PDB file of C-alpha atoms in Angstrom:
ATOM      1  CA  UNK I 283       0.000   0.000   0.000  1.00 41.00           C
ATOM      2  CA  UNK I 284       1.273   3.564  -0.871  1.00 42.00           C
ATOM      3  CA  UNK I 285       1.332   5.859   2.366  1.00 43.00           C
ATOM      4  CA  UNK I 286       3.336   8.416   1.016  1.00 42.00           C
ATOM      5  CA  UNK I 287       0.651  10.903   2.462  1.00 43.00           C
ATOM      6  CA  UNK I 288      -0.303  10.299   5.998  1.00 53.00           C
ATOM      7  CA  UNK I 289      -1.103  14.031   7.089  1.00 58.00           C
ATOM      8  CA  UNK I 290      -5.058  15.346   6.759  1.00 66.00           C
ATOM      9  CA  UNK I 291      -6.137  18.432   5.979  1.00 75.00           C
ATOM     10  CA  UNK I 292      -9.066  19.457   8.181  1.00 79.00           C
ATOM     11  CA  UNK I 293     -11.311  19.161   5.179  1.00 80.00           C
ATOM     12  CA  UNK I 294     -10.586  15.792   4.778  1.00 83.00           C
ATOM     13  CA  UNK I 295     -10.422  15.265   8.700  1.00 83.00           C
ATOM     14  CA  UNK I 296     -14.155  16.993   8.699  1.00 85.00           C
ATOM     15  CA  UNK I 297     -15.134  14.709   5.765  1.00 87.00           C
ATOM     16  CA  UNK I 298     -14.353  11.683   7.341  1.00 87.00           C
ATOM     17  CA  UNK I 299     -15.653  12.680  10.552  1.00 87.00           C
ATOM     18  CA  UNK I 300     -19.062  13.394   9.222  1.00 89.00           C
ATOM     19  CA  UNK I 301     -18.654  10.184   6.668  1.00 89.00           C
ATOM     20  CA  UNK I 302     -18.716   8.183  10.207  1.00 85.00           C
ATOM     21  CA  UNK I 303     -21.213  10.080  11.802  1.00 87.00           C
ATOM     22  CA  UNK I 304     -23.509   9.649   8.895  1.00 88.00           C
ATOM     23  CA  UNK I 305     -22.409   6.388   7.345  1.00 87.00           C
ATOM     24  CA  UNK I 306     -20.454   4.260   9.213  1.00 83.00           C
ATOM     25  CA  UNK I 307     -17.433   2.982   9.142  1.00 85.00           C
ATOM     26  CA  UNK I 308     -18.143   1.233   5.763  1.00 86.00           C
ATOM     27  CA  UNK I 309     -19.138   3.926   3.031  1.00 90.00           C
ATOM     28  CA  UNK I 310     -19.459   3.801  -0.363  1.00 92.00           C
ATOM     29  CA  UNK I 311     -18.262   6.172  -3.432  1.00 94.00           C
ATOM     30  CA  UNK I 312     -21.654   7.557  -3.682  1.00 93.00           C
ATOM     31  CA  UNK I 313     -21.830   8.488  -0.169  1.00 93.00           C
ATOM     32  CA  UNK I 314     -18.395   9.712  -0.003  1.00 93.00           C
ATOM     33  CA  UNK I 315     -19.214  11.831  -2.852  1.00 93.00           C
ATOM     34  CA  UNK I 316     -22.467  13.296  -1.687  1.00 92.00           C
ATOM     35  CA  UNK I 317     -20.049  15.032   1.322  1.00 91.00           C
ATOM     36  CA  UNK I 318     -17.567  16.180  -1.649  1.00 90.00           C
ATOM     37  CA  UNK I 319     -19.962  17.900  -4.130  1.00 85.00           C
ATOM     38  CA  UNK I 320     -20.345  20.707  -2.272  1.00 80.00           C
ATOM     39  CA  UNK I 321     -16.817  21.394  -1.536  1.00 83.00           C
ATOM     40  CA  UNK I 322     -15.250  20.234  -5.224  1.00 84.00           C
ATOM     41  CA  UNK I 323     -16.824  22.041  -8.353  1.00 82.00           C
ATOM     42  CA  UNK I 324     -16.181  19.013 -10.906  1.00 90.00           C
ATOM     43  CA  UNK I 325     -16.854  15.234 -10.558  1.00 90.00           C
ATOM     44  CA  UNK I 326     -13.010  14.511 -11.296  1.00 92.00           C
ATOM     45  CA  UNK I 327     -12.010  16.698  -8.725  1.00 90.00           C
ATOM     46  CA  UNK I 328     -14.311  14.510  -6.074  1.00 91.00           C
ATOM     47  CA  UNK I 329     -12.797  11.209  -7.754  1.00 91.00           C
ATOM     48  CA  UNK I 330      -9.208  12.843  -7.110  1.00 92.00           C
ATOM     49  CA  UNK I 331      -9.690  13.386  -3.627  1.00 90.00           C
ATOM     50  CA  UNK I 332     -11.518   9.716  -2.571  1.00 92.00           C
ATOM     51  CA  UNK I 333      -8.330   8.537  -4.237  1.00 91.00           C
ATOM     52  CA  UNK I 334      -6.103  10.628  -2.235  1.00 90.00           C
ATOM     53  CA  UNK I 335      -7.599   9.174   1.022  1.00 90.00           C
ATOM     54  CA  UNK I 336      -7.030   5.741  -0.815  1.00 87.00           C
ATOM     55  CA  UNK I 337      -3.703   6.425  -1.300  1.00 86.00           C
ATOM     56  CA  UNK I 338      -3.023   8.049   1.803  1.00 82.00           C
ATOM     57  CA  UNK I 339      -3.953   4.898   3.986  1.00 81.00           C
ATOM     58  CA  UNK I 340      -7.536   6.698   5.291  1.00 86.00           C
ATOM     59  CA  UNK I 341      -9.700   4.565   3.174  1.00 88.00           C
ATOM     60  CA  UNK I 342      -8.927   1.450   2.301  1.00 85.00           C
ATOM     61  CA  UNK I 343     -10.784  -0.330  -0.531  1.00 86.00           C
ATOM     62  CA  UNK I 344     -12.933  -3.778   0.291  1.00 84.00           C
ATOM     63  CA  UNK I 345     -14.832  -3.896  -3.136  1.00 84.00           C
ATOM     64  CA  UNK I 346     -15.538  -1.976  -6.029  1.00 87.00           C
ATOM     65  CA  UNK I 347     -17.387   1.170  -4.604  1.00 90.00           C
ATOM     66  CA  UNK I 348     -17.070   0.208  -1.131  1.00 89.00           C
ATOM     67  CA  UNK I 349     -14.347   1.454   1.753  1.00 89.00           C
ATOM     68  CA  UNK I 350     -13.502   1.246   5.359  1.00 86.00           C
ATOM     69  CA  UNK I 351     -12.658   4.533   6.735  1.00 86.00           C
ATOM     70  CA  UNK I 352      -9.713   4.236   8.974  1.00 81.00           C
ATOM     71  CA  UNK I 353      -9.464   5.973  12.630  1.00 74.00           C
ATOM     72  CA  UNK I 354      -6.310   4.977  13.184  1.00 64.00           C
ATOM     73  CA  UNK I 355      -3.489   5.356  10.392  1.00 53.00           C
ATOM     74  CA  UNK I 356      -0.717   3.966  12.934  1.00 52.00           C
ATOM     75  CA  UNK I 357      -1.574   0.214  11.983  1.00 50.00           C
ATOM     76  CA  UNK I 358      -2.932   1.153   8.129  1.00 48.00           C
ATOM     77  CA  UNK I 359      -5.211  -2.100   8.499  1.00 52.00           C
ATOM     78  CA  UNK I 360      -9.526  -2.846   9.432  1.00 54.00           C
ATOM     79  CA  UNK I 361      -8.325  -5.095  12.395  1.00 53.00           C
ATOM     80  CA  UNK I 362     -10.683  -3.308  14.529  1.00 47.00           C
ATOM     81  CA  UNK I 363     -13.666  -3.776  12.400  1.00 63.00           C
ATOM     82  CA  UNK I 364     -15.163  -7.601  12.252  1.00 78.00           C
ATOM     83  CA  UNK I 365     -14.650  -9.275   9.126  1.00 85.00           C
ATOM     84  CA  UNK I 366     -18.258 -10.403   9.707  1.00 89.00           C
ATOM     85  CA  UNK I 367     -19.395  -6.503   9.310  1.00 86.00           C
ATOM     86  CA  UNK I 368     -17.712  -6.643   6.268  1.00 87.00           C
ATOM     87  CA  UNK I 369     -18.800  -9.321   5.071  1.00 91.00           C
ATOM     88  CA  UNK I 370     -22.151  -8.285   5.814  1.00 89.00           C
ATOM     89  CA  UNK I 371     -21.431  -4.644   4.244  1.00 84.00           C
ATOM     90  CA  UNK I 372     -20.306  -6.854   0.899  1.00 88.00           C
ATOM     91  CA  UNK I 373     -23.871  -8.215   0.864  1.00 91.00           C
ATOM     92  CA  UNK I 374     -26.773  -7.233   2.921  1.00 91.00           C
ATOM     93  CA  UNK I 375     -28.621 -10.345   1.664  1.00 96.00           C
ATOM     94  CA  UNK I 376     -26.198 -12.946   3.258  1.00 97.00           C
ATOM     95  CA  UNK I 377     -26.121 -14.044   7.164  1.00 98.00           C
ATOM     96  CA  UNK I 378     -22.910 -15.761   8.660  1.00 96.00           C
ATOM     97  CA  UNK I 379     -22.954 -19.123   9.038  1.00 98.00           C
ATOM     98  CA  UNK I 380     -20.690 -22.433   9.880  1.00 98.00           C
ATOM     99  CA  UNK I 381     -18.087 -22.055  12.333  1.00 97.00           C
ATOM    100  CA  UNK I 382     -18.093 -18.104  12.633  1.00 95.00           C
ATOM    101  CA  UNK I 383     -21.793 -18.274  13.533  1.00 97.00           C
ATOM    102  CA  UNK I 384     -21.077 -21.243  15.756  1.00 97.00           C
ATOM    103  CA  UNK I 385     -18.018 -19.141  17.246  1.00 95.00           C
ATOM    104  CA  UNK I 386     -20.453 -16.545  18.111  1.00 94.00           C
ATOM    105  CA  UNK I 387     -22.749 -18.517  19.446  1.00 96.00           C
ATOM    106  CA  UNK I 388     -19.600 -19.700  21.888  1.00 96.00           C
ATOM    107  CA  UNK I 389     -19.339 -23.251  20.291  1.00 97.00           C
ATOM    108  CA  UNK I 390     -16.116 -23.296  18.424  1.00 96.00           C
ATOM    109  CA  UNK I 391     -12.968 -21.798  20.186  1.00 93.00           C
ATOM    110  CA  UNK I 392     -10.285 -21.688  17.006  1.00 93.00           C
ATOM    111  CA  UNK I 393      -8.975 -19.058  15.341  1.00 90.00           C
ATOM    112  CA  UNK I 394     -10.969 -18.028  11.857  1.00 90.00           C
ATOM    113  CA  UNK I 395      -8.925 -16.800   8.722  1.00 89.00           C
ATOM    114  CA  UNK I 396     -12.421 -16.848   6.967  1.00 93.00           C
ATOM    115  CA  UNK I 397     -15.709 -15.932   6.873  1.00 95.00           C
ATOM    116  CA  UNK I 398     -18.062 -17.434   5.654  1.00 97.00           C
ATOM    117  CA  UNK I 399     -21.574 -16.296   4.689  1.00 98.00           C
ATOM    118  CA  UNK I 400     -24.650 -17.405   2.979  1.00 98.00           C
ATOM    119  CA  UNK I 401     -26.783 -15.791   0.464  1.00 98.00           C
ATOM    120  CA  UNK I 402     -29.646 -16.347  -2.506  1.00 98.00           C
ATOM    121  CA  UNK I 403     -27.501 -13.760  -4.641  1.00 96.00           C
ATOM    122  CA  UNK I 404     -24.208 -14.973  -6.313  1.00 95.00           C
ATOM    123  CA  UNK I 405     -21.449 -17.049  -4.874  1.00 96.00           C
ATOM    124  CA  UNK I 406     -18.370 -14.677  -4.215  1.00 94.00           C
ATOM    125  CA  UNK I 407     -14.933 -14.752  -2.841  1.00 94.00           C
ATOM    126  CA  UNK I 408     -13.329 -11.450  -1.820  1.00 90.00           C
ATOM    127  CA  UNK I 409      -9.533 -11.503  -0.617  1.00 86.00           C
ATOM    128  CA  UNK I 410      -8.238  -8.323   1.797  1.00 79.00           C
ATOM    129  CA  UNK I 411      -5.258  -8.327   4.006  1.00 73.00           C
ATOM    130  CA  UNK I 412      -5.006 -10.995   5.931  1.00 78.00           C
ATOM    131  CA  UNK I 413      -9.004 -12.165   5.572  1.00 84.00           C
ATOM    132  CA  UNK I 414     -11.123 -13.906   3.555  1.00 92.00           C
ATOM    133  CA  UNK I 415     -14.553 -13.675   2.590  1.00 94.00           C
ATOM    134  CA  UNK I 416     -16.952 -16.450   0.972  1.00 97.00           C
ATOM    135  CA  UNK I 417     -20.393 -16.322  -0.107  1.00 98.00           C
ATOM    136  CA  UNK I 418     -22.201 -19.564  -0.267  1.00 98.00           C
ATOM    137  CA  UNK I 419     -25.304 -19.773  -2.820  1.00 98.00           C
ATOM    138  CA  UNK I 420     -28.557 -21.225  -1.292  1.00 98.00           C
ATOM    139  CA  UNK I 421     -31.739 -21.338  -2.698  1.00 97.00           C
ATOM    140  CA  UNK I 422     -34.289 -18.875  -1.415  1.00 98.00           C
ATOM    141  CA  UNK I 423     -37.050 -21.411   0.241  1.00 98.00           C
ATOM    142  CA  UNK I 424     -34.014 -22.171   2.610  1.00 98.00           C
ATOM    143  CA  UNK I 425     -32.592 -18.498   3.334  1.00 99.00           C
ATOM    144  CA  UNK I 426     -34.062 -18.365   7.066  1.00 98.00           C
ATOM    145  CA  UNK I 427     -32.902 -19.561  10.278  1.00 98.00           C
ATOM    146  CA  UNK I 428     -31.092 -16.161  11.116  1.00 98.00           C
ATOM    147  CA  UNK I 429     -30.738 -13.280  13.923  1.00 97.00           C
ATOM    148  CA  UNK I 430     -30.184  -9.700  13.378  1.00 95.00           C
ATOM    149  CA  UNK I 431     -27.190  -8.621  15.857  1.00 91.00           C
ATOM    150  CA  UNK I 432     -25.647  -5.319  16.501  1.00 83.00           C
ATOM    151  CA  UNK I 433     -21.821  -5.257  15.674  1.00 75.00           C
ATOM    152  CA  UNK I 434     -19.226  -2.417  15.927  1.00 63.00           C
ATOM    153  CA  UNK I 435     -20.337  -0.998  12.858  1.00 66.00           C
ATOM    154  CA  UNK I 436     -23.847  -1.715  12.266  1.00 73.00           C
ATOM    155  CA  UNK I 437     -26.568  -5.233  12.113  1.00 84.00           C
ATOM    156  CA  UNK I 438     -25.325  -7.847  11.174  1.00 92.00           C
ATOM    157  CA  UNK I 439     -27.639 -11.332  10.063  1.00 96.00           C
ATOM    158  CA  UNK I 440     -25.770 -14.378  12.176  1.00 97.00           C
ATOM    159  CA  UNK I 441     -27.179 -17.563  11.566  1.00 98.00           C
ATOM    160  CA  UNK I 442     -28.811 -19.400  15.007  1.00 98.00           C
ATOM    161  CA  UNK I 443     -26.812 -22.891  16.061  1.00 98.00           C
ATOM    162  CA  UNK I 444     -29.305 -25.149  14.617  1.00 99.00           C
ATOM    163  CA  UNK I 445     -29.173 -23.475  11.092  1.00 99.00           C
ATOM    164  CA  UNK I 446     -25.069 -23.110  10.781  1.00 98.00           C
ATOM    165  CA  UNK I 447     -25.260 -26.439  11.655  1.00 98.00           C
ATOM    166  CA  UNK I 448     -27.519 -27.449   8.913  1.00 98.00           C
ATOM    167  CA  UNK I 449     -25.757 -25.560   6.244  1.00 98.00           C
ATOM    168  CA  UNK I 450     -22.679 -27.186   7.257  1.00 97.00           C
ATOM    169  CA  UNK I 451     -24.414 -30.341   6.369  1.00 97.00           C
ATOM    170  CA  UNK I 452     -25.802 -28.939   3.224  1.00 97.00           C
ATOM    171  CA  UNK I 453     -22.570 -27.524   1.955  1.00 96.00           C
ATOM    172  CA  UNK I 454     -19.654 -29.725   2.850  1.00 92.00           C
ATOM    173  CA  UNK I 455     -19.504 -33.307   2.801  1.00 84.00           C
ATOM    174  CA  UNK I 456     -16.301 -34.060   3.510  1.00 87.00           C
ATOM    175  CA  UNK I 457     -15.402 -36.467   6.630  1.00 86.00           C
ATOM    176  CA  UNK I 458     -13.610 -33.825   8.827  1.00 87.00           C
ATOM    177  CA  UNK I 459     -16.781 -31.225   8.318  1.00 92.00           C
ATOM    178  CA  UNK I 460     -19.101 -34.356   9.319  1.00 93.00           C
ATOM    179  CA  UNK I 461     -16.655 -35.006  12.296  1.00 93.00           C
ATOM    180  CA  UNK I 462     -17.127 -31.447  13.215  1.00 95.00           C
ATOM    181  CA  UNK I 463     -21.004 -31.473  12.883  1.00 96.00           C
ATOM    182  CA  UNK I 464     -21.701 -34.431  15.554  1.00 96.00           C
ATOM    183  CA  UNK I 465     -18.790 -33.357  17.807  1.00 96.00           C
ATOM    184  CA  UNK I 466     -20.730 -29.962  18.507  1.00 97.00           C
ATOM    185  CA  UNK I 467     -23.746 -31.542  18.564  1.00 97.00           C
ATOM    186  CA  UNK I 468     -22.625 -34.096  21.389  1.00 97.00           C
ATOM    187  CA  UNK I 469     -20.935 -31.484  23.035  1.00 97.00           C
ATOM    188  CA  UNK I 470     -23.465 -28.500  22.953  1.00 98.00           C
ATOM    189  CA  UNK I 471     -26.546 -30.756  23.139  1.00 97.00           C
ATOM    190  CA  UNK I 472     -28.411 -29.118  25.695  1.00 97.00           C
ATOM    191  CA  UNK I 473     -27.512 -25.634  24.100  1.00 98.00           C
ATOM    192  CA  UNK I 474     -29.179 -26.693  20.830  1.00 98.00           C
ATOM    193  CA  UNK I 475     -33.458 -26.575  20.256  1.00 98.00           C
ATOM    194  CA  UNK I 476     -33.667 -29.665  18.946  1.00 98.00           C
ATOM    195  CA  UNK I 477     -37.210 -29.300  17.786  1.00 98.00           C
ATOM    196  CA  UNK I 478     -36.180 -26.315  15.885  1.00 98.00           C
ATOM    197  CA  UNK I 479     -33.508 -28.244  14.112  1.00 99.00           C
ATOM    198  CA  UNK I 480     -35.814 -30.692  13.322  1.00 98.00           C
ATOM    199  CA  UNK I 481     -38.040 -28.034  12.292  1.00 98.00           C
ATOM    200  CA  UNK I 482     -35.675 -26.223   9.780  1.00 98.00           C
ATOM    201  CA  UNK I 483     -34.109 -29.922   8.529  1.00 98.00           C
ATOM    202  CA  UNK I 484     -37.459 -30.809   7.310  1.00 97.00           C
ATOM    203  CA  UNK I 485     -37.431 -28.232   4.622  1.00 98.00           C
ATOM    204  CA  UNK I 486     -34.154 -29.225   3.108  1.00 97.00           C
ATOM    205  CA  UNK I 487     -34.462 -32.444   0.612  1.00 95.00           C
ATOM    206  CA  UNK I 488     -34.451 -36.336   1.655  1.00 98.00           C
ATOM    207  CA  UNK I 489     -30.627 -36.428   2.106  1.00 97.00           C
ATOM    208  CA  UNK I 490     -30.320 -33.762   5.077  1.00 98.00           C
ATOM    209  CA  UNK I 491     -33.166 -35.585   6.394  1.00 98.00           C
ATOM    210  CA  UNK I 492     -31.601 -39.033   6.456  1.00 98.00           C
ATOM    211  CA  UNK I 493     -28.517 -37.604   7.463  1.00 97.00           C
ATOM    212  CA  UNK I 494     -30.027 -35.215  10.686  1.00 98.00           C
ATOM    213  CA  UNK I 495     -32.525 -38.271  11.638  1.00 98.00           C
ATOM    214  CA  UNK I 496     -29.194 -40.546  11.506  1.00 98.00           C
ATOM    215  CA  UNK I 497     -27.407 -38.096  13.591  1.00 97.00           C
ATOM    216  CA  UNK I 498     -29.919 -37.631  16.385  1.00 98.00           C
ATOM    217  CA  UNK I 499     -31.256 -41.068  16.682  1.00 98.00           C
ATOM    218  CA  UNK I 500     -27.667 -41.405  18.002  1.00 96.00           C
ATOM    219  CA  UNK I 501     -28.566 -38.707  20.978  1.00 97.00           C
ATOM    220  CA  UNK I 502     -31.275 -40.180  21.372  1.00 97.00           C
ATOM    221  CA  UNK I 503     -33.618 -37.728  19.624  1.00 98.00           C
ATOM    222  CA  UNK I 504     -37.121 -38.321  18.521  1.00 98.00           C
ATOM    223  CA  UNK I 505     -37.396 -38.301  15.011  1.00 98.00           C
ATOM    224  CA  UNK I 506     -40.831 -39.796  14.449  1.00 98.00           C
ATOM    225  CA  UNK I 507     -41.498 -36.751  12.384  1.00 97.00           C
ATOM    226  CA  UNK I 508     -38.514 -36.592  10.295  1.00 97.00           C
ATOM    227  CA  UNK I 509     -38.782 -40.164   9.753  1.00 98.00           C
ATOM    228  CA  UNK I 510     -42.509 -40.028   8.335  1.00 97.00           C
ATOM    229  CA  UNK I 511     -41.534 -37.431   5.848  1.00 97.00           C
ATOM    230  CA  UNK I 512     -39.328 -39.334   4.301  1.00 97.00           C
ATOM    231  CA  UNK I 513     -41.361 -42.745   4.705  1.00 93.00           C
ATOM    232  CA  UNK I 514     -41.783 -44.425   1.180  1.00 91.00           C
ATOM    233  CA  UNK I 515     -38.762 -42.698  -0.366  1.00 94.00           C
ATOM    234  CA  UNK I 516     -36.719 -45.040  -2.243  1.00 93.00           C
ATOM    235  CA  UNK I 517     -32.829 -44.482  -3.092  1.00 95.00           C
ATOM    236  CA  UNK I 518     -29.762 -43.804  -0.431  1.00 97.00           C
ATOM    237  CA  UNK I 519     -27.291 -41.377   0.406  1.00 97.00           C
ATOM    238  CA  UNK I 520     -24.301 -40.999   1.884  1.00 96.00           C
ATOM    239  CA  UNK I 521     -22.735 -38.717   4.256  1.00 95.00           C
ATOM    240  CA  UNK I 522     -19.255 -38.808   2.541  1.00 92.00           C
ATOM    241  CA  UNK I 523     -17.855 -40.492  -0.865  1.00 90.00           C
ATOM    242  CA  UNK I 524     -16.095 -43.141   1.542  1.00 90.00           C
ATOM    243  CA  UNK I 525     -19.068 -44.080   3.273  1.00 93.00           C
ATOM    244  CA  UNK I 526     -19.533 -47.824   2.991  1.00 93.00           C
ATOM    245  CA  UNK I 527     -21.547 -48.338   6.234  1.00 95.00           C
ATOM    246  CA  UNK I 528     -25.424 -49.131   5.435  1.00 96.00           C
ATOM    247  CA  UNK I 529     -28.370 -47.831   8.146  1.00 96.00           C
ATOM    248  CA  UNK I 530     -31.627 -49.311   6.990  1.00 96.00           C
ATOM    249  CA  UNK I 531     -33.810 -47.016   8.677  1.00 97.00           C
ATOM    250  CA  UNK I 532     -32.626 -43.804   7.300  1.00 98.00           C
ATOM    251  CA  UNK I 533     -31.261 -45.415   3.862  1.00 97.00           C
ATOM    252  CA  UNK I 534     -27.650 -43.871   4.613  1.00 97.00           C
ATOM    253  CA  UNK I 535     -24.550 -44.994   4.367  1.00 96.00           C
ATOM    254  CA  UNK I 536     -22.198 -43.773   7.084  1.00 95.00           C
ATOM    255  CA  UNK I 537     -18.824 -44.494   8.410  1.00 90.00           C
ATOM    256  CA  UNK I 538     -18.169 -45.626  12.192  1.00 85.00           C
ATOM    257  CA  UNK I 539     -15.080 -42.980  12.383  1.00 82.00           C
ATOM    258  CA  UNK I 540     -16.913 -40.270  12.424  1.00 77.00           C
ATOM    259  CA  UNK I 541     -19.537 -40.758  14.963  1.00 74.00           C
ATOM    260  CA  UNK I 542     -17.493 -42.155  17.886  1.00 70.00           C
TER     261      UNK I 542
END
């Protein structure tokens, strides 16, 4: 990053004042601009200055149109802003899910490089600094199962425990995700509503069905109800490719390994 230019004027100290007291800590080029026009008799002359803050270190860019105003230039970095009110200033139609909604909902203690969101919109990948961001594409019927919470910057959409753990399900099938999955779901069991995730399971397909009835027959769950939806459906699935384990009752193949 070029920080030739550190030093504000008090315009652009006053600018970026009133940006935050206005906007946030996330703005946008339009926004930015609507404090400029008044101050800046051309539209290049507006552009000039935005890019001088860019430049400078004050703003630093997260997407196309979109910045994070910085308060303090000494470490030139968002640290103090949470990737997941980025994430959620990327895409208001998203909500975090898997492990950063599970680490705010206290049930996963490592440290996060990424975060990862869901949305209806189009799958993305942004890369900033030291983070990175990852939309997930759902269909619409199953974008619910979320919480509006205030962050350090403005609402953010976090998904509950019972959903993150669903979309888990629904997105990754690889053995260590599935590991992951039951090993919260042992561990946090009387933390979860399990008649909500039964609930919001139902209105995936048949394979997130077989594969949440599977899973909570072995807390002992009832799933009388998830098992009657399903009753009558023919085929199997599996919960990975190198599942060669066969449970009758839920027509799923599983693998002992990952379930002790």
């Amino acid at each position: 990053m070029d920080t030739k230019y550190t030093i504000l004027l008090k315009d652009d100290v006053k600018l970026l004042e009133e940006a935050i007291v206005q906007f946030g800590r996330i703005v946008t080029f339009k926004q930015l601009s609507s404090l400029l026009k008044n101050r800046y008799t051309s539209a290049q002359s507006v552009r000039n200055r935005i890019s001088f803050l860019l430049k400078s270190g004050w703003l630093i860019k997260i997407k196309k149109g979109f910045y994070v105003i910085i308060t303090d230039l000494s470490n030139l970095s968002f640290n103090d802003i949470s990737g997941m009110a980025i994430t959620q200033a990327l895409n208001k139609d998203s909500y975090i899910s898997f492990e950063n909604a599970l680490q705010y909902h206290g049930m996963f203690d490592q440290m996060l490089k990424t975060v990862d969101a869901v949305t209806f919109k189009t799958a993305r990948k942004y890369e900033m600094q030291n983070l990175q961001i990852r939309f997930s594409k759902i269909k619409s019927s199953l974008f619910f199962g979320f919480e509006k919470r205030r962050s350090d910057v403005g609402i953010v959409n976090i998904a509950e425990r019972e959903k993150a753990l669903l979309d888990m399900l629904y997105f990754r099938s690889v053995s260590s995700n599935i590991g992951l999955i039951w090993e919260k779901m042992k561990e946090y069991k009387e933390d979860i509503d399990f008649t909500r995730f039964k609930e919001y399971a139902g209105n995936f397909g048949v394979g997130i069905i077989r594969k949440t009835g599977f899973l909570l027959d072995l807390l002992e769950i009832d799933t009388s109800g998830l098992h009657k939806s399903i009753a009558g459906k023919n085929g199997y699935d599996r919960f990975t490719k190198e599942s060669c384990k066969f449970n009758a009752k839920w027509r799923i193949y599983f693998d002992d390994k990952l379930i002790n």
